[in-house]
CSV table of N, CA and C in Angstrom, one decimal:
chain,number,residue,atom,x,y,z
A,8,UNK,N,0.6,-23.1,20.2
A,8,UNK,CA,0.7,-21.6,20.4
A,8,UNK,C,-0.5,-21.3,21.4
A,9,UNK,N,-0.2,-20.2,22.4
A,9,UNK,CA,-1.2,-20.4,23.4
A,9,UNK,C,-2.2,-19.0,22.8
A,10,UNK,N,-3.4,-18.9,23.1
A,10,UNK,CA,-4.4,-18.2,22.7
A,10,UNK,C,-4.1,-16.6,23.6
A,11,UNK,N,-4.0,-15.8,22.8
A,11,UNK,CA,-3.6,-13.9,23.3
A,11,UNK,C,-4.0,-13.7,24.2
A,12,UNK,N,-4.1,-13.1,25.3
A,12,UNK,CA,-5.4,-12.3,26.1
A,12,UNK,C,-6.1,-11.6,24.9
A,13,UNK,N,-7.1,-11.5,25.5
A,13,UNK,CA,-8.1,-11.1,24.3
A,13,UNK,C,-8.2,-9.2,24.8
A,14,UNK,N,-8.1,-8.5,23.7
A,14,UNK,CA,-8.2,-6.9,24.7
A,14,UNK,C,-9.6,-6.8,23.9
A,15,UNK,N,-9.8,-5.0,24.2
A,15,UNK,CA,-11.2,-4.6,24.2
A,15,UNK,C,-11.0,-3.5,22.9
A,16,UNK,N,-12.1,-3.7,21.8
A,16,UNK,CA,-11.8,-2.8,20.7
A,16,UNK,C,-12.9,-2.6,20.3
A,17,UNK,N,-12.9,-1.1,20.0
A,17,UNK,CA,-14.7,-0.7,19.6
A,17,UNK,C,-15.1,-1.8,18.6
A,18,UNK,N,-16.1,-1.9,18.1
A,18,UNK,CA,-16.7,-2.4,16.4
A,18,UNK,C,-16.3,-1.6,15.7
A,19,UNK,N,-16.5,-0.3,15.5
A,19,UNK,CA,-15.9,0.9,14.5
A,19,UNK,C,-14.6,0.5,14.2
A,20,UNK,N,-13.7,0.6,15.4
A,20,UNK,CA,-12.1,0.7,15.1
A,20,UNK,C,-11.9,-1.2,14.4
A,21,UNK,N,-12.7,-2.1,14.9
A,21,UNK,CA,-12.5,-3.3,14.3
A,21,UNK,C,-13.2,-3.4,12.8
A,22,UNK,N,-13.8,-2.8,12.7
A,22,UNK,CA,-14.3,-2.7,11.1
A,22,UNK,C,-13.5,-2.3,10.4
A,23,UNK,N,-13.3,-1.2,10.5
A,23,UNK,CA,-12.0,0.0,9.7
A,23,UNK,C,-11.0,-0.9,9.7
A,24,UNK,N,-10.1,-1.2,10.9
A,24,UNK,CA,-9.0,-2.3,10.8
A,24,UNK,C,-9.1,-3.5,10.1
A,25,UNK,N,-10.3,-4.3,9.9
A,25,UNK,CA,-10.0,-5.3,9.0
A,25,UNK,C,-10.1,-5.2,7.6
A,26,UNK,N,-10.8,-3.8,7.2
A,26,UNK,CA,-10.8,-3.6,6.0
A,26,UNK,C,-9.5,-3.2,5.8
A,27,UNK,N,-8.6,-2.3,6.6
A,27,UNK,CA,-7.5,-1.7,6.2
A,27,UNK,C,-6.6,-3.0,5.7
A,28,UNK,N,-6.7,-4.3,6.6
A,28,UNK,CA,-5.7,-5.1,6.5
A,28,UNK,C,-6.2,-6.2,5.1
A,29,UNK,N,-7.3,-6.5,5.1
A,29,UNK,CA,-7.9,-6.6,3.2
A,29,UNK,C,-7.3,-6.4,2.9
A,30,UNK,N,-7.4,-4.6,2.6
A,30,UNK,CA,-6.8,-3.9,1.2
A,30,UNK,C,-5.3,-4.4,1.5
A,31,UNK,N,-4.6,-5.0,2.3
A,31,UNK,CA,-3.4,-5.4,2.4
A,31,UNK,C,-2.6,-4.5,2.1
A,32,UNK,N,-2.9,-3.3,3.3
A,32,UNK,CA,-1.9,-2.2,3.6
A,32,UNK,C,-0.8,-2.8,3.7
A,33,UNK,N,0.7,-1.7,3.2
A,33,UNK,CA,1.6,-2.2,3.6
A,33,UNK,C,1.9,-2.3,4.8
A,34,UNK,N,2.8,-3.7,5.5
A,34,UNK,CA,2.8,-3.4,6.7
A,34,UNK,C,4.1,-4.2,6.9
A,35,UNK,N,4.9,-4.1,8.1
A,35,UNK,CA,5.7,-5.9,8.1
A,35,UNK,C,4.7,-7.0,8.2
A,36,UNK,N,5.3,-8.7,8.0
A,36,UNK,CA,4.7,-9.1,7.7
A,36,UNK,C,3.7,-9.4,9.4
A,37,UNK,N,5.1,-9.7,10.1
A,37,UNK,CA,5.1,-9.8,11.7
A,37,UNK,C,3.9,-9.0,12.1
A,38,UNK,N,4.0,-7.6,12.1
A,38,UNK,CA,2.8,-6.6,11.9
A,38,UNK,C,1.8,-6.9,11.6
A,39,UNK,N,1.9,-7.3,10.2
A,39,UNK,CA,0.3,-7.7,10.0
A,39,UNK,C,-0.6,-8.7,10.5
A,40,UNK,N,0.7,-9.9,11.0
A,40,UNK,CA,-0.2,-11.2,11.9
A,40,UNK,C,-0.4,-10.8,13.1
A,41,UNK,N,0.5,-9.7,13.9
A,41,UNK,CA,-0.1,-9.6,15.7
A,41,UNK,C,-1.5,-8.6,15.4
A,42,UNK,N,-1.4,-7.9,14.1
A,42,UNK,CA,-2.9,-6.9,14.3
A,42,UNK,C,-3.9,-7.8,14.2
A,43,UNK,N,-3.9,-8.7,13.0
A,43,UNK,CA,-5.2,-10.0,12.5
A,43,UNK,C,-5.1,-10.7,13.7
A,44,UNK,N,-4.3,-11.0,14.6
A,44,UNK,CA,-4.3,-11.8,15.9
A,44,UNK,C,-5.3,-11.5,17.0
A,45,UNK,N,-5.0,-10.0,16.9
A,45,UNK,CA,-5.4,-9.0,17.8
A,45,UNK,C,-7.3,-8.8,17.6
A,46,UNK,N,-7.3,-8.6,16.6
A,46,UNK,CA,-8.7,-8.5,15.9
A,46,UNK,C,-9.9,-9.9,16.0
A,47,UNK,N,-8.5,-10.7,15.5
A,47,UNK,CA,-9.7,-12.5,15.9
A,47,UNK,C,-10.0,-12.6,17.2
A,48,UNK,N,-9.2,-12.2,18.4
A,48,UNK,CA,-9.4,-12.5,19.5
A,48,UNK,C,-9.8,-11.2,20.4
A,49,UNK,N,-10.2,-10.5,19.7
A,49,UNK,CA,-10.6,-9.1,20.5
A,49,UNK,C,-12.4,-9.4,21.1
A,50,UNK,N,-12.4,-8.2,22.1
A,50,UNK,CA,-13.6,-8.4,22.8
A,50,UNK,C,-14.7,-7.3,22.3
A,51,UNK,N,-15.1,-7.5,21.3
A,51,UNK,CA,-16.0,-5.8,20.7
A,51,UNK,C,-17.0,-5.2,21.2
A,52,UNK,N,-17.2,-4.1,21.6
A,52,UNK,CA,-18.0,-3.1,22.2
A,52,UNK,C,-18.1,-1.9,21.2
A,53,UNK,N,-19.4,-1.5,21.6
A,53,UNK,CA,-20.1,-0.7,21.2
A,53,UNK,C,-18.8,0.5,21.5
A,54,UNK,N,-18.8,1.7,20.7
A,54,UNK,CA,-17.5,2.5,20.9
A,54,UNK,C,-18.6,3.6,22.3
A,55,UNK,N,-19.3,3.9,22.1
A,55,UNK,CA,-20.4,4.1,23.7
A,55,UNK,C,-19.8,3.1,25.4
A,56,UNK,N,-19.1,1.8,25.0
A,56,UNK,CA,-19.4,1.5,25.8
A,56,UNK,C,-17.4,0.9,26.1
A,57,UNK,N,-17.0,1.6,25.4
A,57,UNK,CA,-15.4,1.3,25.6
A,57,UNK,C,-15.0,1.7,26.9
A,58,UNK,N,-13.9,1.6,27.9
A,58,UNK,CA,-13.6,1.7,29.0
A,58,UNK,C,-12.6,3.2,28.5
A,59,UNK,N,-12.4,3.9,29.6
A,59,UNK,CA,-11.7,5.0,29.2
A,59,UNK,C,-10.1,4.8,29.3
A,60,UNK,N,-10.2,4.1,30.2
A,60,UNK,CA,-8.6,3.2,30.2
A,60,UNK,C,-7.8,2.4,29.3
A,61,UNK,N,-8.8,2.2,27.7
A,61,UNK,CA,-8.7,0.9,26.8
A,61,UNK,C,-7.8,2.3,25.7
A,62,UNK,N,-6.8,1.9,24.8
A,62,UNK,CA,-6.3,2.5,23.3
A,62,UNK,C,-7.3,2.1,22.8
A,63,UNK,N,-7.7,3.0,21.8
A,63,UNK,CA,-8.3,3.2,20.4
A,63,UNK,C,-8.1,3.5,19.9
A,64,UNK,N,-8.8,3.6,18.3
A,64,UNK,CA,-7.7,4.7,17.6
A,64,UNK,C,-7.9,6.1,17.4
A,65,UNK,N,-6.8,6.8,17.3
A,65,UNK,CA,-7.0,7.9,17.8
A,65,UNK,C,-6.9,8.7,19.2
A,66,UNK,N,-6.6,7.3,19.4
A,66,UNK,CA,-6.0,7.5,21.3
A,66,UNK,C,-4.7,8.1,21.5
A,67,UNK,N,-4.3,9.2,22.7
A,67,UNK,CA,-3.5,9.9,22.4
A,67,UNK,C,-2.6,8.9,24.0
A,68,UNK,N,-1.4,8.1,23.7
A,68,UNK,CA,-1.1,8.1,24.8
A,68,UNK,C,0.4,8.1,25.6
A,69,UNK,N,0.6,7.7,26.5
A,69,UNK,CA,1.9,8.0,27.0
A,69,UNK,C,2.8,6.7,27.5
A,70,UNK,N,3.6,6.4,26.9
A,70,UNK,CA,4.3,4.9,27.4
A,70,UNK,C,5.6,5.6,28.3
A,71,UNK,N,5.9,4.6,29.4
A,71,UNK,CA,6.9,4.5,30.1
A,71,UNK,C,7.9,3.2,29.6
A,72,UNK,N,9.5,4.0,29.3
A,72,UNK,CA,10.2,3.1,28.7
A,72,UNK,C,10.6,2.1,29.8
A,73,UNK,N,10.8,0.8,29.6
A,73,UNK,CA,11.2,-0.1,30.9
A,73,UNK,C,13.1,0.3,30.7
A,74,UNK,N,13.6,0.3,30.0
A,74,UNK,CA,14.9,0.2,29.4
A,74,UNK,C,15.5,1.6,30.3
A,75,UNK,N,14.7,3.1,29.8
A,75,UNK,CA,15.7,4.1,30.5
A,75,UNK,C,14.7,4.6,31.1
A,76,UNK,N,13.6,4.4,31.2
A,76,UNK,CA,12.6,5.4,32.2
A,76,UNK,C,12.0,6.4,31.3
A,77,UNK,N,12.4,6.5,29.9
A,77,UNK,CA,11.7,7.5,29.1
A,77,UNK,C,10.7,7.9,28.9
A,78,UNK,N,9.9,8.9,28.8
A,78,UNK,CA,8.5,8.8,28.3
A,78,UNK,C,8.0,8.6,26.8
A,79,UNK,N,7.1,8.8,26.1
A,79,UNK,CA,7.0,8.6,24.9
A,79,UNK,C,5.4,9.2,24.6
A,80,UNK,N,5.3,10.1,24.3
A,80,UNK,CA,3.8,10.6,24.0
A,80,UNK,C,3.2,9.9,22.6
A,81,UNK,N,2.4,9.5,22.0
A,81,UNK,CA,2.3,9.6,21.0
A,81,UNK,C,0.8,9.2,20.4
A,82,UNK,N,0.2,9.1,19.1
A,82,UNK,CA,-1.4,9.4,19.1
A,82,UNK,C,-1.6,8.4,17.7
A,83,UNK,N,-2.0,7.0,18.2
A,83,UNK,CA,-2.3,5.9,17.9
A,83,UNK,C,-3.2,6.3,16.2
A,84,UNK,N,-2.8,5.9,15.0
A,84,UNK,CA,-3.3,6.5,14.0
A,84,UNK,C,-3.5,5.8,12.6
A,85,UNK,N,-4.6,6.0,11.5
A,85,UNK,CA,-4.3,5.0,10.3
A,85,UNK,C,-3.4,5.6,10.0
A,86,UNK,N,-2.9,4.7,8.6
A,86,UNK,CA,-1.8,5.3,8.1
A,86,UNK,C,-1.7,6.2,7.0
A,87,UNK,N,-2.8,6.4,6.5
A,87,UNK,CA,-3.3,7.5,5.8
A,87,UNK,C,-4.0,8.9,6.3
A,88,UNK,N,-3.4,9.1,8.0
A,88,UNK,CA,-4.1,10.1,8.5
A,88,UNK,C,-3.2,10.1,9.8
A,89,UNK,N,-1.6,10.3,9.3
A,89,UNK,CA,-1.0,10.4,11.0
A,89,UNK,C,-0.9,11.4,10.9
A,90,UNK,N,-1.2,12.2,12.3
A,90,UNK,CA,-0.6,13.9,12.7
A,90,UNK,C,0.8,13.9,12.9
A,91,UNK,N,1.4,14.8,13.1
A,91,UNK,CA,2.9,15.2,13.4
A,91,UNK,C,3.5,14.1,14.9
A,92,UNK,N,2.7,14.3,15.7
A,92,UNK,CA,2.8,13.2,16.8
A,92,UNK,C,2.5,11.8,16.9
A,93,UNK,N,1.9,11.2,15.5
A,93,UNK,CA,1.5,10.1,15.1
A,93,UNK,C,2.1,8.9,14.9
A,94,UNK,N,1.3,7.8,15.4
A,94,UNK,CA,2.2,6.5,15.4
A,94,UNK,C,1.1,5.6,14.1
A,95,UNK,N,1.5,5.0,13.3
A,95,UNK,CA,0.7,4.2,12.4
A,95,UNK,C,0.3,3.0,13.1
A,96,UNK,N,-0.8,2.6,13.1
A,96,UNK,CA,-1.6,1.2,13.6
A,96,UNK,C,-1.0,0.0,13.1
A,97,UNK,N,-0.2,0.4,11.8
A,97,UNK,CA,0.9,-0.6,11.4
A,97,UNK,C,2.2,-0.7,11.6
A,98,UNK,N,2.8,-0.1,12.4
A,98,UNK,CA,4.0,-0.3,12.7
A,98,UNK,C,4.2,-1.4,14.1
A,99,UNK,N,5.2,-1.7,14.2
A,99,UNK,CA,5.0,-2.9,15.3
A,99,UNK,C,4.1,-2.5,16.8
A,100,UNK,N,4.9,-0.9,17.1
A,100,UNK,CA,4.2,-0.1,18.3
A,100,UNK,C,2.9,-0.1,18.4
A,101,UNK,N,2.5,0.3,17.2
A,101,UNK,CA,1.3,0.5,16.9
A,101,UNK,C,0.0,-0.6,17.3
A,102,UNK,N,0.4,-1.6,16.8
A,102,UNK,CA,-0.4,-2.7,16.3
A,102,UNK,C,-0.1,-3.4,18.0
A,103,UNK,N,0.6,-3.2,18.4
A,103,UNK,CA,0.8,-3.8,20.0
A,103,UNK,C,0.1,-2.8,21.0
A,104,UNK,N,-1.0,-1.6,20.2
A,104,UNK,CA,-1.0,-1.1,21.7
A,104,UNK,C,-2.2,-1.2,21.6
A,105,UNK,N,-3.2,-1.0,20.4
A,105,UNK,CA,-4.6,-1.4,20.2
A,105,UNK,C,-5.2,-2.2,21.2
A,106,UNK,N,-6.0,-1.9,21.6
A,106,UNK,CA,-6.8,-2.7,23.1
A,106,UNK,C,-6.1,-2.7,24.2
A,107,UNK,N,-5.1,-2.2,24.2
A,107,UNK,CA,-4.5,-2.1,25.9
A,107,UNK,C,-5.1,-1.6,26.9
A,108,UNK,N,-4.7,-1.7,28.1
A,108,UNK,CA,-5.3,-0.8,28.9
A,108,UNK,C,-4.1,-0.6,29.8
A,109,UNK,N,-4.6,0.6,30.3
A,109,UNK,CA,-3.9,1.7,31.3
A,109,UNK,C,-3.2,0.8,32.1
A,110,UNK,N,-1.6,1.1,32.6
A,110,UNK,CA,-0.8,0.0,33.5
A,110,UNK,C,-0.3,-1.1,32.9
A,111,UNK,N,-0.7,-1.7,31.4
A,111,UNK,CA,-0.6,-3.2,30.9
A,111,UNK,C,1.1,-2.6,30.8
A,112,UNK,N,1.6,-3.6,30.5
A,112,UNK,CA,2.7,-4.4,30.0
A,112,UNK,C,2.9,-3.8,28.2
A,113,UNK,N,3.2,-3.1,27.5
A,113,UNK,CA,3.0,-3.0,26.1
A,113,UNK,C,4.4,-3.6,25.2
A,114,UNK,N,4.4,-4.9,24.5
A,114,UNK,CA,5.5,-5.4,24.4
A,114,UNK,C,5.5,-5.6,22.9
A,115,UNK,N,6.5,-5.4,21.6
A,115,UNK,CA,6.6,-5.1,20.4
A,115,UNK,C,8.4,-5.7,19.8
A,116,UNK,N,8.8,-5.5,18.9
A,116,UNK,CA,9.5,-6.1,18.7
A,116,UNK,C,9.9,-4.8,17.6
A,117,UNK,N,10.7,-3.8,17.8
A,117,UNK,CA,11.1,-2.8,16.9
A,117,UNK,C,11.5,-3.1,15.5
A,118,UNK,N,11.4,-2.2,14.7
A,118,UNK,CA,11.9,-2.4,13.3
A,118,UNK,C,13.6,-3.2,12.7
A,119,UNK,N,14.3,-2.7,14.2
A,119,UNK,CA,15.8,-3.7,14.1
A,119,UNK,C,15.7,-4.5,14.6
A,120,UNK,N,15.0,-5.3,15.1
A,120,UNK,CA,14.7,-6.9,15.1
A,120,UNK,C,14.7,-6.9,16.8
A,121,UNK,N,14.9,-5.8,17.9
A,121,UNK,CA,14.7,-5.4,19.4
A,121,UNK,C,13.9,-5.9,19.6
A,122,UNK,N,13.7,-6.4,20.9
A,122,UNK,CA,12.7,-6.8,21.4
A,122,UNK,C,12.5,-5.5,22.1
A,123,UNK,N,11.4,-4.9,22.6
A,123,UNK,CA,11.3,-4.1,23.6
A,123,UNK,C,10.1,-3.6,24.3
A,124,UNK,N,10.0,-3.2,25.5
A,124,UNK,CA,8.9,-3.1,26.4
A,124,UNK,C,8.8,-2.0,27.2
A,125,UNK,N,7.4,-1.1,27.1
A,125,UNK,CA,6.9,-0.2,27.7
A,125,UNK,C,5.8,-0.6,28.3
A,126,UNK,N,5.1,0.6,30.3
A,126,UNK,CA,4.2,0.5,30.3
A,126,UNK,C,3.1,1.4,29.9
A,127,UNK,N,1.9,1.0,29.8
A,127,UNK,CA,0.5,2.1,29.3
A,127,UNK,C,0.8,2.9,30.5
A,128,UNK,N,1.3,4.4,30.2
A,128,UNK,CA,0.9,4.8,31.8
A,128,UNK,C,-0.4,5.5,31.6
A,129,UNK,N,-0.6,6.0,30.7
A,129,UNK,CA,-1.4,6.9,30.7
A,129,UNK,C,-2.7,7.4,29.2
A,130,UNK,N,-3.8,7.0,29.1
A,130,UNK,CA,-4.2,7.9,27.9
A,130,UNK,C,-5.2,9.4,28.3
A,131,UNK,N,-4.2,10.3,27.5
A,131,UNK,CA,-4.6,11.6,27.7
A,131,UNK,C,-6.1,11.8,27.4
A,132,UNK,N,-6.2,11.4,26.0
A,132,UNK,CA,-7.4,11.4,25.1
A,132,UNK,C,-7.6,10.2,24.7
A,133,UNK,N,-8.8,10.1,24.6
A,133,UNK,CA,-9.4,8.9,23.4
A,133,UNK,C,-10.9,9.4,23.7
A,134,UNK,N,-10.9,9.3,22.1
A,134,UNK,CA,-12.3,10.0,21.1
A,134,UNK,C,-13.3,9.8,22.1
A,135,UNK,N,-13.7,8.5,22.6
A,135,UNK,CA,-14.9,7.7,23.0
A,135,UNK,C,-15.1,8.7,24.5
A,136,UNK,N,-14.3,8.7,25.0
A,136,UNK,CA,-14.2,9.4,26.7
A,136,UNK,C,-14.6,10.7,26.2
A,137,UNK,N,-14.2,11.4,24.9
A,137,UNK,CA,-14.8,12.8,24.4
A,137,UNK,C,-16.0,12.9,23.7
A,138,UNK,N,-17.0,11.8,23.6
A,138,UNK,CA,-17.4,11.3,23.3
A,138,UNK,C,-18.1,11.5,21.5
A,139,UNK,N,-16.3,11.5,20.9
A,139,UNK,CA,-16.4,11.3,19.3
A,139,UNK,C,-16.0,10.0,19.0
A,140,UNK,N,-17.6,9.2,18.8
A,140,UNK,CA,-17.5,7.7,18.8
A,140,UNK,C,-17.7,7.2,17.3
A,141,UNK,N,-17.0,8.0,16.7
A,141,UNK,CA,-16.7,7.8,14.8
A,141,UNK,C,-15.9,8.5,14.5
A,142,UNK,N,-14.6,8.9,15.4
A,142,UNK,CA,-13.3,9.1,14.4
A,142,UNK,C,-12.5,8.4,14.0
């Protein structure tokens, strides 16, 4: 199996996530291995020193569907704290967009067994660029 690209994820948001996956939040199981995947091979930065282009949590962002051209807004979130526009860090989307950056490729495997792919086009918000580097 070949080794991930490695993305970029504060320490905060990697702390919080490995405890969340500990407590062995519910998740799929698939889910739970690409987030632990994501996390072993991540590059950690001070949340001061995150790129404004990178998802974190609490990142509010916008995918372009490759399938119809759709857009898709939505605001990257635990799962004990999603807003009305909120995506859980555990659901396949979720867990696939952590460390991305702006333009990537964002690729997931939906809850009916779909393969499917969006790009990063855009993050509106993220905490760090506002500079709330502990939410």
């Amino acid at each position: 199996m070949p080794i991930p690209a490695s993305r970029v994820v504060t320490e905060v948001d990697h702390s919080r996530l490995s405890a969340l996956l500990e407590r062995a939040a519910p998740c799929p199981p698939a889910t739970w291995a690409q987030l632990n995947e994501v996390l072993d091979f991540a590059d950690l930065v001070p949340p001061e020193a995150v790129p404004e282009q990178v998802v974190t949590m609490r990142s509010s962002v916008v995918l372009l569907a490759h399938e119809d051209g759709r857009t898709l807004k939505v605001t990257l979130s635990y799962p004990h704290d999603t807003p009305p526009d909120g995506l859980s860090v555990l659901t396949p989307l979720g867990a696939a967009l952590i460390g991305q950056r702006v333009g990537e490729a964002v690729r997931w495997t939906g809850l009916d067994g779909v393969p499917r792919q969006a790009v990063l086009a855009a993050i509106p918000f993220q905490p760090e660029a506002a500079g709330q580097f502990h939410l």
